[in-house]
CSV table of C-alpha atoms in Angstrom, one decimal:
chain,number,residue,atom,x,y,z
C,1,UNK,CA,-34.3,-1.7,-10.5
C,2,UNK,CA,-30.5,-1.2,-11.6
C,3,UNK,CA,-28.0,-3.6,-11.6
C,4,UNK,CA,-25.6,-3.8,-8.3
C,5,UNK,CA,-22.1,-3.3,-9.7
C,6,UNK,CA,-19.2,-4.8,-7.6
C,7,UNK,CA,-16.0,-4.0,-8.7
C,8,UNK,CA,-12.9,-6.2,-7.5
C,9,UNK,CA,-9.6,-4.4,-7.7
C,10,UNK,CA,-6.6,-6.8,-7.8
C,11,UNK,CA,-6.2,-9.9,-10.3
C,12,UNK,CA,-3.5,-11.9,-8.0
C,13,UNK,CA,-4.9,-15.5,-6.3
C,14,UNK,CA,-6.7,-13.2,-3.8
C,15,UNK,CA,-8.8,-11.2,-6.4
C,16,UNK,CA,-9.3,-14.4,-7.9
C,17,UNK,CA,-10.9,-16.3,-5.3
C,18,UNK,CA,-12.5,-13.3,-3.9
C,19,UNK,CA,-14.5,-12.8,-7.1
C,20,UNK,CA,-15.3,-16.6,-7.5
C,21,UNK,CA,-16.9,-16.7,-4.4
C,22,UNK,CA,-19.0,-13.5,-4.2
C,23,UNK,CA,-20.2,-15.2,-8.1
C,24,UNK,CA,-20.7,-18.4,-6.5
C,25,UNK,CA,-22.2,-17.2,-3.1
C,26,UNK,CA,-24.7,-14.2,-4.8
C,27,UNK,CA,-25.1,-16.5,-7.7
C,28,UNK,CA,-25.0,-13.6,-9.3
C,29,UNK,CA,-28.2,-11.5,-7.8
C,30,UNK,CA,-29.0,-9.9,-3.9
C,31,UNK,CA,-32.6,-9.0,-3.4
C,32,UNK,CA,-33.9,-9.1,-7.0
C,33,UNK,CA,-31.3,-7.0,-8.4
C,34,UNK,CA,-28.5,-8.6,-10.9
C,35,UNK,CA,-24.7,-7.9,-10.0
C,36,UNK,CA,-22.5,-7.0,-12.7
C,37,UNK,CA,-19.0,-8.0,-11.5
C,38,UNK,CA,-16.4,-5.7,-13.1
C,39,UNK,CA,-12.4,-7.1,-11.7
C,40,UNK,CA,-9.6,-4.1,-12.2
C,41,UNK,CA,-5.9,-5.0,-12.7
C,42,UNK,CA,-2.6,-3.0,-13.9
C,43,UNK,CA,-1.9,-6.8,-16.0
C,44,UNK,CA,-3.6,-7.8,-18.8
C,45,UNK,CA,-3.9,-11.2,-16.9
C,46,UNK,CA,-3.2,-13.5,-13.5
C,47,UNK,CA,0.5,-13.4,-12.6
C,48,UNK,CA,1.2,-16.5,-10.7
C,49,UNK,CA,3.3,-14.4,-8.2
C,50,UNK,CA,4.3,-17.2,-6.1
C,51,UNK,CA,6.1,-18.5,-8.6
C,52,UNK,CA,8.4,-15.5,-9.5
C,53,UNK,CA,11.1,-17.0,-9.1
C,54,UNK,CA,10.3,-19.6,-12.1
C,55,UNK,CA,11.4,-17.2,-15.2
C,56,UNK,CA,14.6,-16.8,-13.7
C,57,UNK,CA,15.6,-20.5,-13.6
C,58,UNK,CA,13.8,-21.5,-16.8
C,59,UNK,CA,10.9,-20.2,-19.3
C,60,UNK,CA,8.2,-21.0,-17.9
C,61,UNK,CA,5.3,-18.8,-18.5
C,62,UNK,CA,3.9,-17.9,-15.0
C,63,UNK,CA,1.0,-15.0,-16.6
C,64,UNK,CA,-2.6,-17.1,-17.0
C,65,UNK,CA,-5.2,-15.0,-19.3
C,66,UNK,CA,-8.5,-14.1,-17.2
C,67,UNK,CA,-10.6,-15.6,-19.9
C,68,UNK,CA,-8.9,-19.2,-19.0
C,69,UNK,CA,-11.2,-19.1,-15.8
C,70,UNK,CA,-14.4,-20.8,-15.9
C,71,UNK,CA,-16.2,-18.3,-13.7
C,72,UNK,CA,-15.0,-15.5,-15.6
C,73,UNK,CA,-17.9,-15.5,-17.7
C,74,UNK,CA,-19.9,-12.4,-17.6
C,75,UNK,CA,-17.1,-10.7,-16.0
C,76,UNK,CA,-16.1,-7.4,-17.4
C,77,UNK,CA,-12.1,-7.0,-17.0
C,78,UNK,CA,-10.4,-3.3,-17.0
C,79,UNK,CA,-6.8,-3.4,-17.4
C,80,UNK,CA,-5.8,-0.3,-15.5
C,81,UNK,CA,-4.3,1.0,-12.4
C,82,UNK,CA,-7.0,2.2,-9.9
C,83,UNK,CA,-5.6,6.2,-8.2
C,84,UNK,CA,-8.1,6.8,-5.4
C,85,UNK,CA,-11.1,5.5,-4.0
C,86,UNK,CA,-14.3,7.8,-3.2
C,87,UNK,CA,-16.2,6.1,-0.4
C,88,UNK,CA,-18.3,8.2,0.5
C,89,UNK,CA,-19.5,8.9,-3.5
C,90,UNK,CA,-19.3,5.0,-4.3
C,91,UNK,CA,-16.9,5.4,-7.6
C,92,UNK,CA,-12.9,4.6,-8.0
C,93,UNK,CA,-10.7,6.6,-10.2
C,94,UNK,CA,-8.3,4.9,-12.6
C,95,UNK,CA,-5.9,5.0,-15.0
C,96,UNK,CA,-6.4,2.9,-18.3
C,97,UNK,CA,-3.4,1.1,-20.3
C,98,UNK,CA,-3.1,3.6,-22.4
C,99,UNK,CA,-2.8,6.1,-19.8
C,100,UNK,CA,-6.8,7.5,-19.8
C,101,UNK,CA,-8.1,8.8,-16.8
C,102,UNK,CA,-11.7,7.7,-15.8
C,103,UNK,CA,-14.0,7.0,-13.2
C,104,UNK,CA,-16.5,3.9,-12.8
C,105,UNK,CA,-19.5,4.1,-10.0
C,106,UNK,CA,-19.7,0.5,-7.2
C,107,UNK,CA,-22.4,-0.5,-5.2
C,108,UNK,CA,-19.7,-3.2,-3.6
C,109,UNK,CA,-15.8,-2.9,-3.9
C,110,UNK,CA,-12.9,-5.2,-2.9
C,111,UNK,CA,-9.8,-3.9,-2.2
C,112,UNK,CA,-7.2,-6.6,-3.1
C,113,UNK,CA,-4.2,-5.1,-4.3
C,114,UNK,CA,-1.5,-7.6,-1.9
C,115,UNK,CA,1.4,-6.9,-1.7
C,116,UNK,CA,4.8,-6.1,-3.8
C,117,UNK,CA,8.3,-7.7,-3.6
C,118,UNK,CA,10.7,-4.8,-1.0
C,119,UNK,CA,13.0,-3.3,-3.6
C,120,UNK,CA,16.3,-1.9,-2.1
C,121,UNK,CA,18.2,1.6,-3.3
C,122,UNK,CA,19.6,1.3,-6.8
C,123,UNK,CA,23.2,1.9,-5.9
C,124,UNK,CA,22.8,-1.1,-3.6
C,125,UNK,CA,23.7,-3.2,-6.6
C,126,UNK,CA,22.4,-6.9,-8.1
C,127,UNK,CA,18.7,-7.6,-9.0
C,128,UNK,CA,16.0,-7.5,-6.7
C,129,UNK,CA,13.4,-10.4,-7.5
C,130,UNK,CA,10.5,-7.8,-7.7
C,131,UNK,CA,8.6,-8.8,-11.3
C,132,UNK,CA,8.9,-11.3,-14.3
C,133,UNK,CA,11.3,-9.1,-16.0
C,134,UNK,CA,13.7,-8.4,-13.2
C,135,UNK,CA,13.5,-12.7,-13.2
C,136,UNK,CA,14.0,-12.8,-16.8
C,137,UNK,CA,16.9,-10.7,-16.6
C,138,UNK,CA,18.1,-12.7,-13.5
C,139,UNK,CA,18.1,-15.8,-16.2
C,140,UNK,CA,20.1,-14.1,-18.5
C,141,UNK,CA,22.3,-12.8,-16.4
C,142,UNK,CA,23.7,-16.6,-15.1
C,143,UNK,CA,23.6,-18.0,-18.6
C,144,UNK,CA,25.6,-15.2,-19.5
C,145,UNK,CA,28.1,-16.1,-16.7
C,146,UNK,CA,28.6,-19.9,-17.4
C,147,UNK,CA,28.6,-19.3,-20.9
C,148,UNK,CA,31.7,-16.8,-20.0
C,149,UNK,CA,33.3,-20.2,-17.8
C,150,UNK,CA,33.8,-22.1,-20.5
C,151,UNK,CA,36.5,-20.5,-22.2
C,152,UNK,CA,37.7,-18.9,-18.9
C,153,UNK,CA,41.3,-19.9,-18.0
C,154,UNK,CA,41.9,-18.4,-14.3
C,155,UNK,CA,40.2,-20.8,-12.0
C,156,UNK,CA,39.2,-18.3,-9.7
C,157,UNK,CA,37.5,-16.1,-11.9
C,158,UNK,CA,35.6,-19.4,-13.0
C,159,UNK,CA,34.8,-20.0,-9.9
C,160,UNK,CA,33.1,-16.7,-9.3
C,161,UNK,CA,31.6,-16.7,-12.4
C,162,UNK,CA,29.9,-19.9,-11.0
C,163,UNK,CA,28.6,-18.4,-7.6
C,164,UNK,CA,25.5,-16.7,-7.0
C,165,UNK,CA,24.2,-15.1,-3.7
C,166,UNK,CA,20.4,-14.9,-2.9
C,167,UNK,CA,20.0,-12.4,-0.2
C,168,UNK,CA,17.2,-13.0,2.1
C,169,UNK,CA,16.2,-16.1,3.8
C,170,UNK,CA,12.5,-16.2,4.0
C,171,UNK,CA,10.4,-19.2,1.5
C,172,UNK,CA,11.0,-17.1,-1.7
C,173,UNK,CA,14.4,-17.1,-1.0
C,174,UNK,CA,14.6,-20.9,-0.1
C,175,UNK,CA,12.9,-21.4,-3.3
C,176,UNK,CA,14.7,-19.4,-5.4
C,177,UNK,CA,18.4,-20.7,-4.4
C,178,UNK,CA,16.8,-24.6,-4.6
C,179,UNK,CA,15.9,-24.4,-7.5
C,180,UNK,CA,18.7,-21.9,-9.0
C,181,UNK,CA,21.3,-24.6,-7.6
C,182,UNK,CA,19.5,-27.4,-9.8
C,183,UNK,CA,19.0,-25.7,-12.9
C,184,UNK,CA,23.1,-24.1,-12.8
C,185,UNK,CA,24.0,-27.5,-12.0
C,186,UNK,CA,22.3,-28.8,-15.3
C,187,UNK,CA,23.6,-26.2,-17.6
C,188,UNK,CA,27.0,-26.3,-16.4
C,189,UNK,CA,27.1,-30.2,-17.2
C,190,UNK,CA,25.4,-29.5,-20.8
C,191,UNK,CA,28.6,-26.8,-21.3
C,192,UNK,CA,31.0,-29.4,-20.3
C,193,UNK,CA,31.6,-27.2,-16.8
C,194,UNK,CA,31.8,-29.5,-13.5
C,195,UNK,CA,28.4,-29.0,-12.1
C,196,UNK,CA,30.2,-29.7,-8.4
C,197,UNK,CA,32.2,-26.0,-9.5
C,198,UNK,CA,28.0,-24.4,-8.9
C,199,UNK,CA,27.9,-22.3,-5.5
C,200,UNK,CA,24.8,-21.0,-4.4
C,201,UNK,CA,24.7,-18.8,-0.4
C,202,UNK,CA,21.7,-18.1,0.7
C,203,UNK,CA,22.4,-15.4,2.8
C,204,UNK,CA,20.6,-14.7,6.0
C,205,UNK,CA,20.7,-11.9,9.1
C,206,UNK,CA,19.2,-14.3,11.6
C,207,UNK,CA,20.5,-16.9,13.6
C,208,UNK,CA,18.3,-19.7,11.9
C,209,UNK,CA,15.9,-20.5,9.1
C,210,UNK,CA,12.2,-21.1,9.2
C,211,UNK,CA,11.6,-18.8,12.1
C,212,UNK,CA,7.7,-19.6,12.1
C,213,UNK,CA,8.1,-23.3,12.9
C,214,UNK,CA,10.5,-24.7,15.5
C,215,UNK,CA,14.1,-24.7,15.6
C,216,UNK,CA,15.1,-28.4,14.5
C,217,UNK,CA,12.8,-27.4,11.9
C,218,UNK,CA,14.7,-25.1,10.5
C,219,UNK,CA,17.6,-27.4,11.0
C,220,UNK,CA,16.3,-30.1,8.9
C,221,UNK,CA,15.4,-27.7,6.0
C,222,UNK,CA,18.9,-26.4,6.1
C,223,UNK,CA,20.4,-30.2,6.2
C,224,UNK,CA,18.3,-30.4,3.0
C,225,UNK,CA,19.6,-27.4,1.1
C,226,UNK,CA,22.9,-28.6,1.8
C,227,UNK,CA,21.9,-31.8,0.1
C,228,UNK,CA,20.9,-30.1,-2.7
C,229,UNK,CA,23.5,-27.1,-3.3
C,230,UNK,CA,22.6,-24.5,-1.3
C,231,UNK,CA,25.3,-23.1,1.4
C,232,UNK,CA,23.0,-20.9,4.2
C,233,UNK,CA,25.3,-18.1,5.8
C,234,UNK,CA,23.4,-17.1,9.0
C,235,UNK,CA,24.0,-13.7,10.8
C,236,UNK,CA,25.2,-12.1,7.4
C,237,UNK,CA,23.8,-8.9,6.2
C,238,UNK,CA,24.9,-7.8,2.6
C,239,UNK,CA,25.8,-4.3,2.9
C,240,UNK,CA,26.8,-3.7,-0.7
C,241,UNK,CA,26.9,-6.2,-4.2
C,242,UNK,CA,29.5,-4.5,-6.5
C,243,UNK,CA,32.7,-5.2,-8.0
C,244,UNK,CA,31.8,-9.1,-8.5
C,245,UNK,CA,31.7,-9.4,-5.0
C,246,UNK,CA,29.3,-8.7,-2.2
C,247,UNK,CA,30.5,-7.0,0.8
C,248,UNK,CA,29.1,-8.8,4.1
C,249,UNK,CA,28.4,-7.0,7.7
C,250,UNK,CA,30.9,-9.5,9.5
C,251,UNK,CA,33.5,-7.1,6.6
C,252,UNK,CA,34.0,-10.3,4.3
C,253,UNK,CA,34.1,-10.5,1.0
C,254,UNK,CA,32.6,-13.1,-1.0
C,255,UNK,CA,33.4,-13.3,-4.6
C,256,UNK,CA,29.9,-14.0,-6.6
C,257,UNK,CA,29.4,-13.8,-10.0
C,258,UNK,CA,25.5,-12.3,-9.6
C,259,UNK,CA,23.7,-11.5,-6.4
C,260,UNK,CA,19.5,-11.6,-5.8
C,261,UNK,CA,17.9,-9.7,-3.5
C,262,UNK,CA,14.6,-11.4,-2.2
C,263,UNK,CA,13.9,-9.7,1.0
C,264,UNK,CA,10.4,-10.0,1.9
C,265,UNK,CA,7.3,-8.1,0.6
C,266,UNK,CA,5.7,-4.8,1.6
C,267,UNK,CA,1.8,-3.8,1.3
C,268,UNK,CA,1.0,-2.5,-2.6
C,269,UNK,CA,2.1,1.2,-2.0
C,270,UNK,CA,-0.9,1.9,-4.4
C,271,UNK,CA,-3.0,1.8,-1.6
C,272,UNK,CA,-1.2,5.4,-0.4
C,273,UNK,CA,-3.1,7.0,-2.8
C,274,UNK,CA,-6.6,5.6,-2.4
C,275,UNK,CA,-7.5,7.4,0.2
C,276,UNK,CA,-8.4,4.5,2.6
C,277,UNK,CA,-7.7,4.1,6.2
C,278,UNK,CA,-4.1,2.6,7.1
C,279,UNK,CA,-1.9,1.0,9.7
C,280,UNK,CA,1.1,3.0,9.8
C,281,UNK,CA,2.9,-0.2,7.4
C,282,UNK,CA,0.6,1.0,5.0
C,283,UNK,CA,-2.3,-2.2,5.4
C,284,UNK,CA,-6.2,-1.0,4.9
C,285,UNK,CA,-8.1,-1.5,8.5
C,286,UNK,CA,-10.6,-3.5,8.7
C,287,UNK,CA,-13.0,-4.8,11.0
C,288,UNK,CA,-13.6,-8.7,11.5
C,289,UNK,CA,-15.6,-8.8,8.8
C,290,UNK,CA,-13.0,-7.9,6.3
C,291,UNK,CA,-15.0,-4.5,5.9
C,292,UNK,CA,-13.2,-1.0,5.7
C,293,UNK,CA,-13.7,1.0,8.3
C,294,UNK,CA,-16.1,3.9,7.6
C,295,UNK,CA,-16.6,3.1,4.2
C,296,UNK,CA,-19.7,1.3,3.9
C,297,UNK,CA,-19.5,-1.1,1.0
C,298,UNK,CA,-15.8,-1.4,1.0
C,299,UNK,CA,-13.5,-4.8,2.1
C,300,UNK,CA,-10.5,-5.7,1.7
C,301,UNK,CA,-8.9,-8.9,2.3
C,302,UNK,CA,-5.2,-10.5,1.7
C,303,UNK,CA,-1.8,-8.9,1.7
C,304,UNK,CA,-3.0,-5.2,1.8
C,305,UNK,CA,-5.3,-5.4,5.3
C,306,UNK,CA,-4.8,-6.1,8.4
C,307,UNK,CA,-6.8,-8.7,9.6
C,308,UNK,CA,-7.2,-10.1,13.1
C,309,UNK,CA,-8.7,-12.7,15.1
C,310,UNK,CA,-11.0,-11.3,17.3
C,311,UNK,CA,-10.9,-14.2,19.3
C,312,UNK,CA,-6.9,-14.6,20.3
C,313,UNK,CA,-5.8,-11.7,17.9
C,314,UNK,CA,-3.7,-13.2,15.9
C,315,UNK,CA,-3.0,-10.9,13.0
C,316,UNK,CA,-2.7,-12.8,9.5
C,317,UNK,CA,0.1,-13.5,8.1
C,318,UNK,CA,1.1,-12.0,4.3
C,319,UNK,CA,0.6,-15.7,2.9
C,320,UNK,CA,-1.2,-16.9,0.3
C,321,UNK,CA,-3.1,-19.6,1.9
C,322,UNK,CA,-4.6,-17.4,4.5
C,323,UNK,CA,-5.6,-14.8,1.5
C,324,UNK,CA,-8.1,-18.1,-0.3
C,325,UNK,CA,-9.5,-18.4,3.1
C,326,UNK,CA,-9.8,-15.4,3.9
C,327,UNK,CA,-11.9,-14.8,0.0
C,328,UNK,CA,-13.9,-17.7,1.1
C,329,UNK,CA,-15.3,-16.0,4.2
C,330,UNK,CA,-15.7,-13.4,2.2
C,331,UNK,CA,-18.2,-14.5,0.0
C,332,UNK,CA,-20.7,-15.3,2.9
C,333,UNK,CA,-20.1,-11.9,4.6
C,334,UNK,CA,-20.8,-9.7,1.2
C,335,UNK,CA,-24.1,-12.4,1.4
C,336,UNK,CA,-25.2,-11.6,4.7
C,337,UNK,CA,-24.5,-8.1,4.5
C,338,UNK,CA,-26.7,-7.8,1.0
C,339,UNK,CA,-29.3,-9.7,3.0
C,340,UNK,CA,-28.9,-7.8,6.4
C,341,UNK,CA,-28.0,-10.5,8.4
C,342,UNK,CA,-25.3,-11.3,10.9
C,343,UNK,CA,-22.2,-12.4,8.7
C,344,UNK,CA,-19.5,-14.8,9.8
C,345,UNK,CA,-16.4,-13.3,11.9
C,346,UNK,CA,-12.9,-13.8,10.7
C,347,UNK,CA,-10.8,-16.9,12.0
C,348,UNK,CA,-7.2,-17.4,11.6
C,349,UNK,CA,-5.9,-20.3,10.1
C,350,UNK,CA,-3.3,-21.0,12.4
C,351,UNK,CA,-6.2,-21.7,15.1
C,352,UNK,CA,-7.1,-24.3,12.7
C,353,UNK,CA,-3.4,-25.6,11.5
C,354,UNK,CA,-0.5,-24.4,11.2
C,355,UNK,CA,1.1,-25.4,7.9
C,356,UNK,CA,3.9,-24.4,5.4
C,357,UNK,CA,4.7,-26.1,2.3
C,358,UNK,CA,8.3,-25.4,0.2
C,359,UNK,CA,9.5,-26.4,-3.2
C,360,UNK,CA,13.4,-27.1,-3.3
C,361,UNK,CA,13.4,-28.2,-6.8
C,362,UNK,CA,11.4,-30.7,-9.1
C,363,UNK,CA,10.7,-33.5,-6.9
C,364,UNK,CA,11.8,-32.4,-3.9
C,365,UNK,CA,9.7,-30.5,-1.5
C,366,UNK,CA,9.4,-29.8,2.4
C,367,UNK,CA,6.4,-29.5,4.2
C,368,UNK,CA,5.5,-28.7,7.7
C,369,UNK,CA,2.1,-28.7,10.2
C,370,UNK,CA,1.3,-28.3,13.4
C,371,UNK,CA,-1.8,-29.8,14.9
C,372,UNK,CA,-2.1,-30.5,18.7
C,373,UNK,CA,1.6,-29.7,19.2
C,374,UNK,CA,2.4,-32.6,17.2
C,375,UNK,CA,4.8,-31.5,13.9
C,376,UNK,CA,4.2,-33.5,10.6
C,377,UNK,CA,7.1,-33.6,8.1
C,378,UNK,CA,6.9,-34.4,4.6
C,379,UNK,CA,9.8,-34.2,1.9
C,380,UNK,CA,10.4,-35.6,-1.2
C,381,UNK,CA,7.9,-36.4,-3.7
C,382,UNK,CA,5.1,-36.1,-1.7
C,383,UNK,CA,6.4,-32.4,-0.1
C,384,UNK,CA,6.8,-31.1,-4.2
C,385,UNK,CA,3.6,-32.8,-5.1
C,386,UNK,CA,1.9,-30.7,-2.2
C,387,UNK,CA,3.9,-27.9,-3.0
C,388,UNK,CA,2.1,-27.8,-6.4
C,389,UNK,CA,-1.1,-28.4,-5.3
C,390,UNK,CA,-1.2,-25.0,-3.3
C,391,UNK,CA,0.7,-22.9,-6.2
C,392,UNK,CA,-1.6,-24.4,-8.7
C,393,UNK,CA,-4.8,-24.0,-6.0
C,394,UNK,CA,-3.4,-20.3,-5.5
C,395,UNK,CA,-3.9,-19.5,-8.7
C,396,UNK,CA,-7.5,-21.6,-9.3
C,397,UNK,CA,-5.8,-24.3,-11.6
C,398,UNK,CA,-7.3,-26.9,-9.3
């Protein structure tokens, strides 16, 4: 009999887990027949996406190589950028790094592409947080600034030169201006600069922050930011970032000396190509069993489909903690499926607990659940230390 080839297409912490437990759960064979696992990705290895905003603070290397994963063994990896997807003929078409066009056959694939960071029109102006080297160039860019404060003489030019806005509210940007706000505060003291002279807006368009949890929620995280640096402007939409200044909807002005877009995330466009079936946002259906709809073989799972509770439908969020569950199930249904046996139905994880964990800094996180209407805080040491846990259980450190 020939081998059973299952191909996963994505290397972010959904692909990941996805592959580990189909490996773990098939140990490798389905009714006497051996599965070669083959795992697709446009980077030569695991970008620890959650932590984009990392390189633009400091140098940390956030790009792990697949062969530092234990159950990588035996896998094949193709570093290429999958163009369509034949369902009905069981092969993918791709493009190789060096821009080769081929074609490789599946008995099983998993369409885990996520998602990609919204970029915004060019002449919007300022650097949208979108990959490691618009983050690199975001670190550049603020050194370059204080560097320029030193020997600046008009105070209000230093001052500028000292501000930066991060547009866009949601966790990334929480994180982002957290941490931005300690690292400027640090290198402005080692430049002899007042590290009291460091502004950092988080600009938002709503009314609050922390729209999935409670209001005093939201309040207390704010109260936090403030403690650490951050100024949030609520009900501000930046219309333009130009001129060293962005241009707000309210018609101010605010003098800033680099401006960050971070603005949410879209489904991987890629998937327009591939020839699935999609919501009109551009997520792959799928049934409660994370498979594709009429494309018998096929799932999909994380940021790229849309997934719902059958039972309350609850749709998913685009979250990496729902993704690993969501890989986990996965596992048993690609089982019972090889085996021809009822496989497990989807369950949100908000049914279970809701929970949300955010890193302000080192040493300083906030985290929040939900369990029987109850909430449970935790900040501080404990909130980073958790924080760490799920980036480094995202990305199968742990």
């Amino acid at each position: 009999m020939n081998d059973l080839t299952c191909v996963i297409i994505g290397g972010g912490h959904v692909g990941l887990h996805s592959l580990k437990a189909i490996k773990e759960e098939t140990r490798g064979i389905a009714n006497g027949r051996q599965i070669r696992f083959v795992l697709i990705d446009k980077q030569p290895g695991h970008v620890r996406k959650m932590l984009l905003f990392r390189p633009a603070v400091s140098q940390e290397e956030i790009m792990i190589p697949w062969t530092n994963y234990s159950f990588s063994e035996g896998v094949e990896f193709v570093q290429g950028k999958v163009t369509s997807v034949d369902s009905g003929g069981k092969q993918i078409r791709y493009e190789d790094a060096q821009g080769n066009h081929a074609q490789m056959p599946f008995d099983l694939l998993v369409v885990a592409v996520g998602s990609i960071a919204r970029q915004l029109e060019p002449d919007r102006g300022g650097i949208a947080l979108t990959d490691p080297q618009a983050a690199v160039n975001i670190r550049e860019r603020w050194h370059t600034n204080l560097r320029k404060a030193v020997g600046e003489t008009d105070p209000e030019e230093r001052k500028r030169l000292m501000t930066i806005a991060v547009v866009g509210a949601g966790i990334s940007g929480v994180e982002t201006s957290a941490e931005l706000a300690l690292e400027m505060q640090k290198e402005a003291s080692s430049l002899g600069l007042n590290p009291s002279d460091i502004s950092v807006y988080l600009l938002s368009g709503q009314k609050r922050l922390f729209l999935e949890g409670p209001e005093k929620i939201g309040k207390k995280l704010d109260l936090f930011l403030g403690e650490y640096g951050v100024k949030v402007l609520y009900n501000r939409k930046v219309m333009q970032a130009e001129a060293g200044a962005v241009k707000l909807s309210n018609g101010d002005c605010l003098p800033v000396g680099l401006c960050i877009w971070t603005i949410g995330l879209i489904p991987n466009p890629a998937l327009r190509s591939m020839g699935l079936p999609l919501t009109p946002e551009g997520q792959v259906l799928v049934d409660e069993c994370y498979r594709v709809k009429g494309a018998p073989g096929v799932y999909s799972i994380g940021d790229c489909a849309r997934i719902v509770d059958p039972r309350n439908g609850k749709t998913d969020l685009m979250r990496a903690g729902e993704g690993a569950l969501q890989a986990d199930r996965l596992g048993e249904i690609v089982m019972a499926d090889l085996e021809g046996r009822p496989a497990p139905v989807h369950t949100s994880a908000s049914s279970i607990l809701d929970f949300f964990c955010i890193g302000l800094g080192e040493n300083r996180g906030f985290v929040w659940g939900r369990k029987w209407g109850l909430n449970i805080i935790i900040t501080g040491k404990l909130g980073w230390k958790i924080r760490q846990l799920a980036w480094d259980k995202g990305s199968m450190l742990r």
